[in-house]
Amino acid sequence: MENAISLRIANFLKEHEPFNYLTHDDLIKIVSTIRVLNIEKHKSLFQINDALHDSFYVVASGIIHLTVISDAEETLLNKCYEGDIFGLRPFFAKNNYQMTAKAREESLVYAIPINSFKPFVTQNSSVLDFLLESFAVNTKNNLDNKNHGLISDNVNYVDNQSDMLYFQSLNYNKTPLKISSGILIKDAAQLMTENMFDSSIIIDQSFPIGIVNDKDFRSKVATGRFPLTNSVDTIMTSPVFTVSENISVAEAQLVMLKHNVSHLCVTKDGTDKSEVKGIISEHDLVVAQANNPGILLKQIKRSQSAKELKAVRNNLNDIIQSSLNKNIPLTHIYNIVGEITLAIVKRSVEQAILDLGSPPARFAWLCIGSQGRKEQLLLTDQDSILVFEDVSEDKYRDVKDYFLKLSKITTATLKVVGFMNCPQGHMASNIMWCKSVSEWVKQYNNWMNNPGESSNEISSAFFDYEMAIGEQKIEDVLTETIFNNIKNKVLFFDYLGNETLKKPTPLNFFKKFNIEEEGENKGKFDIKSRAIMPLIDAARILVLSNNIKGVNSTFLRYKQLAMVDPKFSEIYLNCADAFLVLSKFRTLEGLKNDNSGQFINLDELSKVEKEKLKNALISMKELEELIKDKFQLTQFS
């Protein structure tokens, strides 16, 4: 007999992968074995080296942080939101947990016994494939045509980075030397010398049949085993091992290790019966892995200057570009780039502390705006605030002076790295945004209780923040202040709603692009102001009004809204997809022109691209009407 609670849990699981592959009856059987756990804020479900549990876990509500230890520091691996699955290690490994699972806020978690779930895994190949793939690559992105994903316990984020290596594209020689199989060894050696190549591909009727490299000449010719007058095919490595053009670093590495070879031939379709497109060497893999996120994080921690941090950020551009070229989900790129950006900010603060000496009080440096949402792929401006603990009146001036000096050194370092100063001055180096906890509480109270009355008007960027370094309790005070002020704040939402709708519209009445009519960007489309910012602003006001905590990403905000406000789920999901489409357009534009990507030259887009861009913008009209309906937009209209 199905009871109401079992039915509710089964319906919840059915909305998330891999449970959506199972029948209702199967889910009811599974639910009958589930335990519901209430995890208090900052409490751990399991820790590194804990013995494996008999269950894996699904987040029913709240947020679970997965962390690992690297270089004696705790590093955030991922955040698990409602519907995310974690703790899969007991399925596939015998050794203890390799990460810690800790509640970011009070959370409900479903514990699903491994033994109860295993029969459904063995009977359903889709479930098994999903679990295996997730465990193998560390993180199966929950946005790659899926609703929610799995967070694995398989590898250490910093030291192995297998997830990014599977995604990271590989740069290799795309104009290899190709020589006929009948050519003499001495002539082949001459060609390689003249072209300064250490390898060449041997072809027969345009198809690859082998590879010859310097080692072959040393070990087979220089030793006298084969005379120079032999044909080159007598010393080549054969059969040739071929791979496709879009191979990742990890995939290439696995093929080389499996076949014990030092070179791979790249062909159009990945077989030895198609056109040769390049050659991959072991050196190419070494160079590629020097730019993987784990290496970059270690370089950041060891850096001693702004110049070294700038070099890391420049290398990050290569990862972003190659990931986009490989069509890696933008949300995954956001996560990687967001963590590296926070690490750069943290190290900039640490370098400032090395110059000034130990801080006189505890503090928190918060990245706000796009950095706070982990949505800053391009080198746009920096936004930040600094919050220091309350101190006695006689110490206040000296403490604030210290943190202002710290902030000025830090923001100067970040400017060298490439993050320009905020045009509105929203930086911790500004005396207005470097304050004590009490002053910040008073500031947020004033913004939310008296919107529009102060000359210091609300900037919505201050409601999107992520701590780069400092005391977690200080950040928690700000969050509690904001959400304690949410109830019955009609004027506050009126103000934010009107600010959201003041943005210039992207399309006119005839659904044509509204372009700039004058100035240096005349004829271009302002994708930031007309499209992306309205989506960001709308997501913010909606999550605040729905009391959704701890979700900064615009995409995930819309996903959460679709679950808590199902009546308008279609609008929210359309906006989530639109945000990713628009953000990708902007990022590609910025990388191409080495700028902020704010203005799109529509003439450079294909007809299909224009249609894709326009389709993303159409959903914004429904969002505008939704905001008008939900909030009383009268006072500030």
XYZ file of C-alpha atoms in Angstrom, residues 73-618:
546
model
C 44.048 23.066 2.618
C 40.399 22.162 2.259
C 39.296 22.731 -1.337
C 35.667 22.856 -2.466
C 35.092 20.215 -5.121
C 31.418 20.734 -5.792
C 28.090 21.825 -4.406
C 25.179 19.401 -4.382
C 21.730 20.930 -4.669
C 18.247 19.459 -4.585
C 18.148 16.279 -6.669
C 21.937 15.792 -6.840
C 23.358 12.382 -5.940
C 26.635 11.864 -4.107
C 28.485 9.271 -2.040
C 28.689 6.684 -4.843
C 32.037 5.305 -3.765
C 30.608 2.155 -2.075
C 29.282 1.061 -5.481
C 32.687 0.843 -7.100
C 35.519 0.923 -4.551
C 36.573 -0.795 -1.360
C 38.808 1.850 0.200
C 37.547 4.664 2.387
C 35.918 7.931 1.317
C 38.219 10.305 -0.549
C 36.250 13.471 0.229
C 34.125 15.133 2.892
C 30.388 15.781 2.555
C 29.280 18.703 4.739
C 25.987 20.608 4.943
C 26.312 24.234 3.801
C 22.947 24.866 5.435
C 20.413 22.687 7.218
C 19.657 19.936 4.702
C 17.456 16.904 4.192
C 19.136 13.910 2.570
C 17.716 10.596 1.373
C 19.977 7.628 2.206
C 19.407 4.828 -0.321
C 20.850 1.424 0.695
C 23.325 0.077 -1.866
C 21.998 -3.477 -1.599
C 18.437 -2.306 -2.256
C 19.440 -0.332 -5.321
C 21.925 -2.767 -6.903
C 19.296 -5.093 -8.434
C 17.852 -2.167 -10.388
C 21.330 -1.214 -11.575
C 22.058 -4.662 -12.967
C 18.660 -4.847 -14.645
C 18.804 -1.416 -16.266
C 21.754 -0.614 -18.526
C 20.918 3.113 -18.614
C 21.248 3.346 -14.836
C 24.499 1.384 -14.852
C 26.002 3.434 -17.702
C 25.114 6.639 -15.921
C 26.735 5.547 -12.668
C 29.862 4.171 -14.354
C 30.413 7.252 -16.472
C 29.906 9.530 -13.514
C 32.351 7.635 -11.341
C 34.956 7.357 -14.101
C 35.172 11.032 -14.961
C 34.609 12.400 -11.436
C 31.762 14.746 -12.403
C 28.985 14.109 -14.857
C 27.744 17.587 -15.596
C 24.147 17.830 -14.504
C 23.309 20.264 -17.257
C 24.439 18.305 -20.276
C 20.936 17.570 -21.529
C 20.073 16.255 -18.073
C 18.126 17.590 -15.149
C 20.536 16.620 -12.393
C 23.778 14.773 -12.212
C 26.010 12.747 -10.006
C 28.964 13.864 -7.989
C 31.489 11.070 -7.626
C 34.002 10.223 -4.926
C 36.471 8.738 -7.350
C 39.442 11.084 -7.639
C 41.082 14.011 -5.915
C 40.008 17.230 -7.625
C 43.301 19.091 -7.461
C 45.808 16.299 -7.882
C 44.119 14.381 -10.689
C 41.604 16.631 -12.429
C 40.425 13.701 -14.537
C 37.088 15.373 -15.191
C 38.662 18.354 -16.921
C 41.246 16.250 -18.736
C 38.418 14.274 -20.313
C 36.960 17.576 -21.524
C 40.150 19.522 -22.255
C 40.960 19.696 -25.963
C 44.443 18.865 -27.140
C 46.643 21.053 -29.316
C 48.819 19.057 -31.722
C 50.645 19.347 -35.057
C 47.941 19.754 -37.700
C 50.411 19.882 -40.615
C 52.403 16.668 -40.138
C 55.022 15.395 -42.553
C 53.510 12.636 -44.689
C 55.794 10.394 -46.748
C 55.232 7.428 -49.024
C 55.904 3.917 -47.737
C 58.287 3.239 -50.644
C 60.678 6.126 -49.959
C 64.217 5.205 -48.841
C 65.204 5.555 -45.194
C 67.947 8.069 -46.001
C 65.520 10.240 -47.988
C 62.956 10.105 -45.193
C 65.636 11.197 -42.706
C 66.597 14.066 -44.999
C 62.990 15.261 -45.296
C 62.488 15.160 -41.532
C 65.723 17.093 -40.991
C 64.849 19.773 -43.561
C 61.361 20.243 -42.100
C 62.615 20.055 -38.477
C 60.168 17.274 -37.560
C 60.983 14.468 -35.139
C 58.345 12.197 -36.659
C 56.432 11.593 -39.871
C 53.390 9.591 -40.927
C 53.859 6.845 -43.503
C 50.997 6.694 -45.980
C 49.889 4.245 -48.657
C 47.230 5.447 -51.106
C 46.667 8.514 -48.883
C 45.875 6.416 -45.790
C 48.164 6.105 -42.750
C 49.896 2.760 -42.274
C 52.579 3.689 -39.744
C 54.644 6.310 -37.942
C 58.423 6.759 -37.935
C 60.279 8.930 -35.418
C 63.787 9.820 -34.242
C 63.856 6.801 -31.933
C 63.337 4.475 -34.905
C 66.363 5.965 -36.676
C 68.523 5.644 -33.539
C 67.524 2.130 -32.532
C 67.070 0.548 -35.958
C 69.317 2.406 -38.399
C 72.204 3.854 -36.364
C 72.775 0.405 -34.808
C 73.195 -1.132 -38.292
C 70.089 -3.333 -38.109
C 68.613 -1.719 -41.232
C 70.626 -0.096 -44.063
C 69.862 3.438 -45.270
C 68.854 1.993 -48.629
C 65.881 0.113 -47.202
C 62.402 1.562 -47.694
C 61.107 3.517 -44.704
C 58.226 1.117 -44.085
C 60.741 -1.466 -42.794
C 61.444 0.661 -39.681
C 58.065 2.285 -39.058
C 55.836 1.551 -36.069
C 52.826 -0.315 -37.384
C 49.908 -0.703 -37.183
C 49.305 2.993 -36.787
C 47.045 3.965 -33.905
C 44.532 6.543 -35.049
C 42.256 8.895 -33.136
C 39.629 11.486 -34.041
C 40.227 15.235 -34.342
C 38.401 16.261 -31.167
C 40.234 13.896 -28.830
C 40.785 15.115 -25.270
C 44.013 15.064 -23.270
C 42.946 12.123 -21.105
C 41.681 10.077 -24.037
C 44.963 10.526 -25.942
C 46.935 9.625 -22.848
C 44.919 6.443 -22.334
C 45.442 5.319 -25.955
C 49.209 5.900 -25.716
C 49.450 3.991 -22.443
C 47.285 1.139 -23.672
C 49.354 0.566 -26.824
C 52.724 1.696 -25.419
C 53.361 4.179 -28.243
C 54.756 7.729 -28.252
C 52.778 9.114 -31.209
C 49.188 8.938 -32.447
C 47.876 9.690 -35.915
C 44.845 11.992 -36.085
C 42.433 11.261 -38.928
C 39.162 12.750 -40.068
C 36.952 9.973 -38.715
C 39.374 8.407 -36.252
C 40.140 5.330 -38.375
C 43.093 4.374 -40.576
C 40.850 4.554 -43.641
C 40.409 8.307 -43.736
C 42.387 11.472 -44.380
C 45.320 12.315 -42.090
C 44.674 15.519 -40.080
C 47.606 15.606 -37.654
C 49.977 13.840 -35.295
C 50.049 13.808 -31.465
C 53.274 13.331 -29.538
C 53.978 12.697 -25.862
C 55.342 16.240 -25.693
C 51.915 17.573 -26.740
C 50.387 15.802 -23.731
C 52.974 17.239 -21.354
C 52.281 20.765 -22.630
C 48.496 20.262 -22.406
C 48.589 18.945 -18.856
C 50.654 21.926 -17.759
C 47.494 23.963 -18.402
C 44.959 21.773 -16.629
C 43.030 23.327 -13.726
C 44.812 21.331 -11.033
C 48.215 22.576 -12.192
C 46.890 26.143 -12.446
C 45.601 25.993 -8.858
C 49.002 24.845 -7.634
C 50.716 27.624 -9.606
C 48.372 30.148 -7.982
C 49.184 28.902 -4.466
C 52.922 29.166 -5.168
C 52.824 32.545 -6.919
C 54.751 35.444 -5.407
C 53.697 38.310 -7.671
C 50.876 39.788 -9.730
C 52.861 38.937 -12.871
C 52.790 35.220 -12.018
C 49.042 35.361 -11.373
C 48.538 37.099 -14.709
C 50.358 34.243 -16.474
C 47.974 31.741 -14.870
C 44.927 33.742 -15.941
C 46.262 33.918 -19.503
C 46.611 30.120 -19.543
C 43.045 29.848 -18.309
C 41.885 31.499 -21.539
C 43.216 28.495 -23.461
C 41.119 26.138 -21.329
C 38.011 28.268 -21.855
C 38.504 28.460 -25.617
C 39.268 24.760 -26.067
C 36.322 23.777 -23.846
C 33.952 25.921 -25.907
C 35.359 24.470 -29.128
C 34.667 21.010 -27.763
C 31.107 22.008 -26.803
C 31.666 21.340 -23.109
C 28.568 22.485 -21.168
C 28.975 26.116 -20.171
C 27.999 25.337 -16.592
C 30.995 23.036 -16.220
C 33.289 25.734 -17.615
C 31.758 28.242 -15.176
C 32.538 25.933 -12.236
C 36.172 25.429 -13.223
C 36.843 29.071 -14.117
C 34.959 30.296 -11.043
C 37.114 28.237 -8.683
C 40.336 29.369 -10.370
C 39.226 33.020 -10.290
C 38.434 32.766 -6.577
C 41.853 31.185 -6.028
C 43.495 34.120 -7.854
C 41.604 36.608 -5.672
C 42.512 34.659 -2.535
C 46.196 34.607 -3.458
C 46.102 38.340 -4.239
C 44.806 38.992 -0.724
C 47.446 36.669 0.744
C 50.203 38.521 -1.116
C 48.894 41.795 0.317
C 48.962 40.288 3.831
C 52.588 39.245 3.272
C 53.364 42.899 2.532
C 51.394 44.396 5.415
C 51.699 41.795 8.133
C 48.975 39.817 9.896
C 45.457 41.336 9.921
C 44.474 43.013 13.204
C 41.031 41.412 13.087
C 39.160 38.597 11.392
C 37.609 39.467 8.036
C 35.963 38.169 4.876
C 36.750 39.215 1.302
C 33.644 38.732 -0.802
C 33.619 38.736 -4.581
C 30.326 40.232 -5.747
C 28.540 40.474 -9.089
C 29.651 38.088 -11.835
C 32.602 36.838 -9.767
C 30.236 36.163 -6.883
C 27.986 34.163 -9.227
C 31.015 32.386 -10.779
C 29.917 33.612 -14.195
C 32.987 35.638 -15.171
C 34.638 33.833 -18.075
C 36.025 36.990 -19.674
C 38.415 39.499 -18.152
C 35.751 42.012 -17.187
C 35.916 44.355 -14.185
C 36.393 43.331 -10.570
C 33.721 43.826 -7.877
C 34.286 43.147 -4.185
C 33.548 44.117 -0.601
C 35.494 43.600 2.625
C 33.832 42.881 5.963
C 35.861 42.911 9.170
C 34.719 41.873 12.632
C 33.475 44.470 15.083
C 36.242 45.929 17.242
C 36.326 48.419 20.100
C 35.979 52.086 19.232
C 39.601 52.891 20.118
C 40.866 50.230 17.646
C 38.389 50.889 14.849
C 40.373 53.515 12.914
C 43.616 51.514 12.853
C 41.781 48.329 11.874
C 39.920 50.017 9.031
C 43.114 51.708 7.804
C 44.802 48.310 7.629
C 41.997 46.740 5.617
C 41.803 49.709 3.249
C 45.538 49.348 2.574
C 45.069 45.602 2.133
C 42.207 46.198 -0.307
C 44.126 48.750 -2.357
C 47.095 46.406 -2.763
C 44.752 43.525 -3.648
C 42.706 45.433 -6.218
C 45.925 46.764 -7.769
C 47.210 43.195 -8.086
C 43.946 42.064 -9.694
C 44.183 44.962 -12.134
C 47.610 43.708 -13.221
C 46.136 40.228 -13.637
C 43.601 41.728 -16.049
C 40.505 42.478 -13.938
C 39.850 46.182 -14.489
C 38.511 48.408 -11.719
C 34.730 48.550 -11.386
C 33.472 51.727 -13.141
C 30.973 52.264 -10.286
C 33.694 51.858 -7.667
C 32.183 48.700 -6.199
C 35.483 47.493 -4.756
C 36.798 46.813 -1.278
C 39.433 49.519 -1.816
C 36.599 52.080 -1.773
C 36.113 53.354 1.789
C 32.335 52.900 1.353
C 32.686 49.148 0.780
C 35.254 48.313 3.441
C 33.270 48.137 6.697
C 32.743 46.302 9.937
C 30.106 43.595 10.329
C 27.747 45.969 12.177
C 28.134 48.635 9.489
C 27.356 46.106 6.761
C 24.308 44.838 8.643
C 23.111 48.438 8.949
C 23.823 48.981 5.228
C 21.772 45.965 4.127
C 18.975 46.853 6.540
C 18.843 50.357 5.084
C 18.872 49.118 1.487
C 16.043 46.676 2.127
C 13.891 48.750 4.475
C 14.266 52.110 2.747
C 14.966 51.417 -0.934
C 15.488 54.508 -3.051
C 15.545 56.931 -0.101
C 19.332 57.146 0.247
C 21.706 58.792 -2.169
C 23.585 55.518 -1.941
C 21.102 53.543 -4.048
C 21.000 49.763 -4.038
C 23.285 47.964 -6.447
C 21.862 44.497 -6.912
C 25.420 43.186 -7.374
C 25.782 43.324 -3.570
C 23.239 40.510 -3.261
C 25.412 38.079 -5.277
C 28.551 37.183 -3.368
C 31.037 34.395 -2.781
C 33.783 34.454 -0.163
C 37.307 34.167 -1.564
C 39.129 34.247 1.772
C 38.247 34.844 5.410
C 35.804 33.803 8.107
C 32.741 31.875 6.976
C 30.770 33.136 9.989
C 31.130 36.712 8.757
C 29.586 35.846 5.396
C 26.822 33.955 7.206
C 25.882 37.121 9.147
C 25.247 38.989 5.886
C 23.175 36.128 4.489
C 21.071 35.942 7.645
C 20.579 39.721 7.567
C 19.300 39.608 3.994
C 16.904 36.722 4.509
C 15.651 38.027 7.844
C 14.656 41.180 5.969
C 12.862 39.435 3.117
C 9.396 39.040 4.635
C 6.832 41.687 3.740
C 9.374 43.872 1.952
C 6.981 45.084 -0.762
C 8.940 48.279 -1.413
C 12.239 46.414 -1.710
C 10.878 44.028 -4.342
C 9.100 46.950 -6.022
C 12.477 48.686 -6.322
C 14.347 45.599 -7.599
C 11.529 44.720 -9.993
C 11.524 48.166 -11.555
C 15.321 48.155 -11.830
C 15.071 44.809 -13.627
C 12.487 46.055 -16.110
C 14.340 49.321 -16.811
C 16.882 47.493 -18.963
C 16.527 48.270 -22.694
C 14.511 45.629 -24.557
C 16.360 43.250 -26.899
C 13.693 42.979 -29.610
C 11.270 45.528 -31.045
C 7.562 45.051 -31.765
C 8.390 43.304 -35.046
C 10.852 40.959 -33.289
C 13.843 42.652 -34.856
C 17.048 43.222 -32.889
C 17.265 46.577 -31.128
C 20.772 47.732 -32.009
C 22.892 50.696 -30.920
C 21.980 53.788 -32.916
C 25.063 55.880 -32.199
C 28.563 55.831 -30.727
C 31.491 53.526 -31.375
C 29.241 50.444 -31.222
C 26.647 51.768 -33.667
C 24.858 48.946 -35.443
C 25.837 46.329 -32.841
C 23.652 44.429 -30.371
C 24.278 45.030 -26.653
C 23.916 41.448 -25.446
C 24.921 42.303 -21.891
C 22.496 45.146 -21.101
C 19.581 44.045 -23.284
C 19.681 40.284 -22.704
C 21.988 38.842 -20.054
C 21.591 41.394 -17.261
C 17.752 41.302 -17.307
C 17.920 37.510 -16.894
C 20.425 37.835 -14.041
C 18.383 40.542 -12.292
C 15.134 38.628 -12.666
C 16.641 35.420 -11.289
C 17.958 37.339 -8.278
C 14.669 38.974 -7.297
C 12.782 35.704 -7.792
C 15.105 33.583 -5.605
C 15.064 36.241 -2.891
C 11.274 36.397 -2.930
C 11.111 32.581 -2.773
C 13.588 32.490 0.136
C 16.066 30.342 -1.829
C 19.461 30.478 -0.139
C 22.951 29.539 -1.254
C 22.329 29.414 -5.012
C 24.313 32.106 -6.812
C 24.472 30.763 -10.365
C 21.813 32.333 -12.601
C 21.259 29.043 -14.418
C 20.802 27.083 -11.189
C 18.571 29.801 -9.784
C 16.128 29.257 -12.643
C 16.391 25.488 -12.169
C 15.568 25.854 -8.474
C 12.694 28.199 -9.255
C 11.232 25.628 -11.640
C 11.068 23.173 -8.733
C 9.726 25.472 -6.008
C 7.290 27.320 -8.287
C 6.111 24.602 -10.721
C 3.225 26.729 -12.024
C 5.741 28.761 -14.028
C 8.370 26.043 -14.478
C 8.287 26.251 -18.272
C 9.173 29.949 -18.189
C 11.995 29.339 -15.708
C 13.467 26.450 -17.696
C 13.314 28.468 -20.919
C 15.144 31.309 -19.172
C 17.787 28.899 -17.843
C 18.498 27.673 -21.365
C 18.389 31.216 -22.742
C 20.971 32.379 -20.215
C 23.441 29.717 -21.337
C 22.884 30.450 -25.026
C 23.346 34.202 -24.561
C 26.366 33.775 -22.299
C 28.066 31.556 -24.855
C 27.485 34.139 -27.595
C 29.039 36.808 -25.395
C 31.998 34.661 -24.363
C 32.856 33.693 -27.936
C 32.600 37.336 -28.990
C 34.881 38.410 -26.143
C 37.501 35.735 -26.827
C 37.500 36.539 -30.530
C 38.000 40.278 -30.023
C 39.861 40.206 -26.684
C 37.239 42.391 -24.997
C 34.192 42.128 -22.732
C 32.027 40.656 -25.512
C 29.255 43.112 -24.638
C 28.488 44.185 -28.205
C 27.731 41.604 -30.877
C 28.283 42.368 -34.560
C 25.162 40.749 -36.008
C 26.586 40.936 -39.533
C 29.202 38.383 -38.527
C 26.575 35.844 -37.446
C 25.112 33.247 -39.759
C 21.377 33.051 -40.364
C 21.173 30.019 -38.054
C 23.116 31.831 -35.304
C 20.861 34.878 -35.538
C 17.809 32.663 -35.236
C 19.284 30.884 -32.219
C 20.035 34.223 -30.580
C 16.546 35.535 -31.293
C 14.871 32.390 -29.943
C 16.768 32.836 -26.673
C 15.472 36.390 -26.382
C 11.802 35.582 -26.990
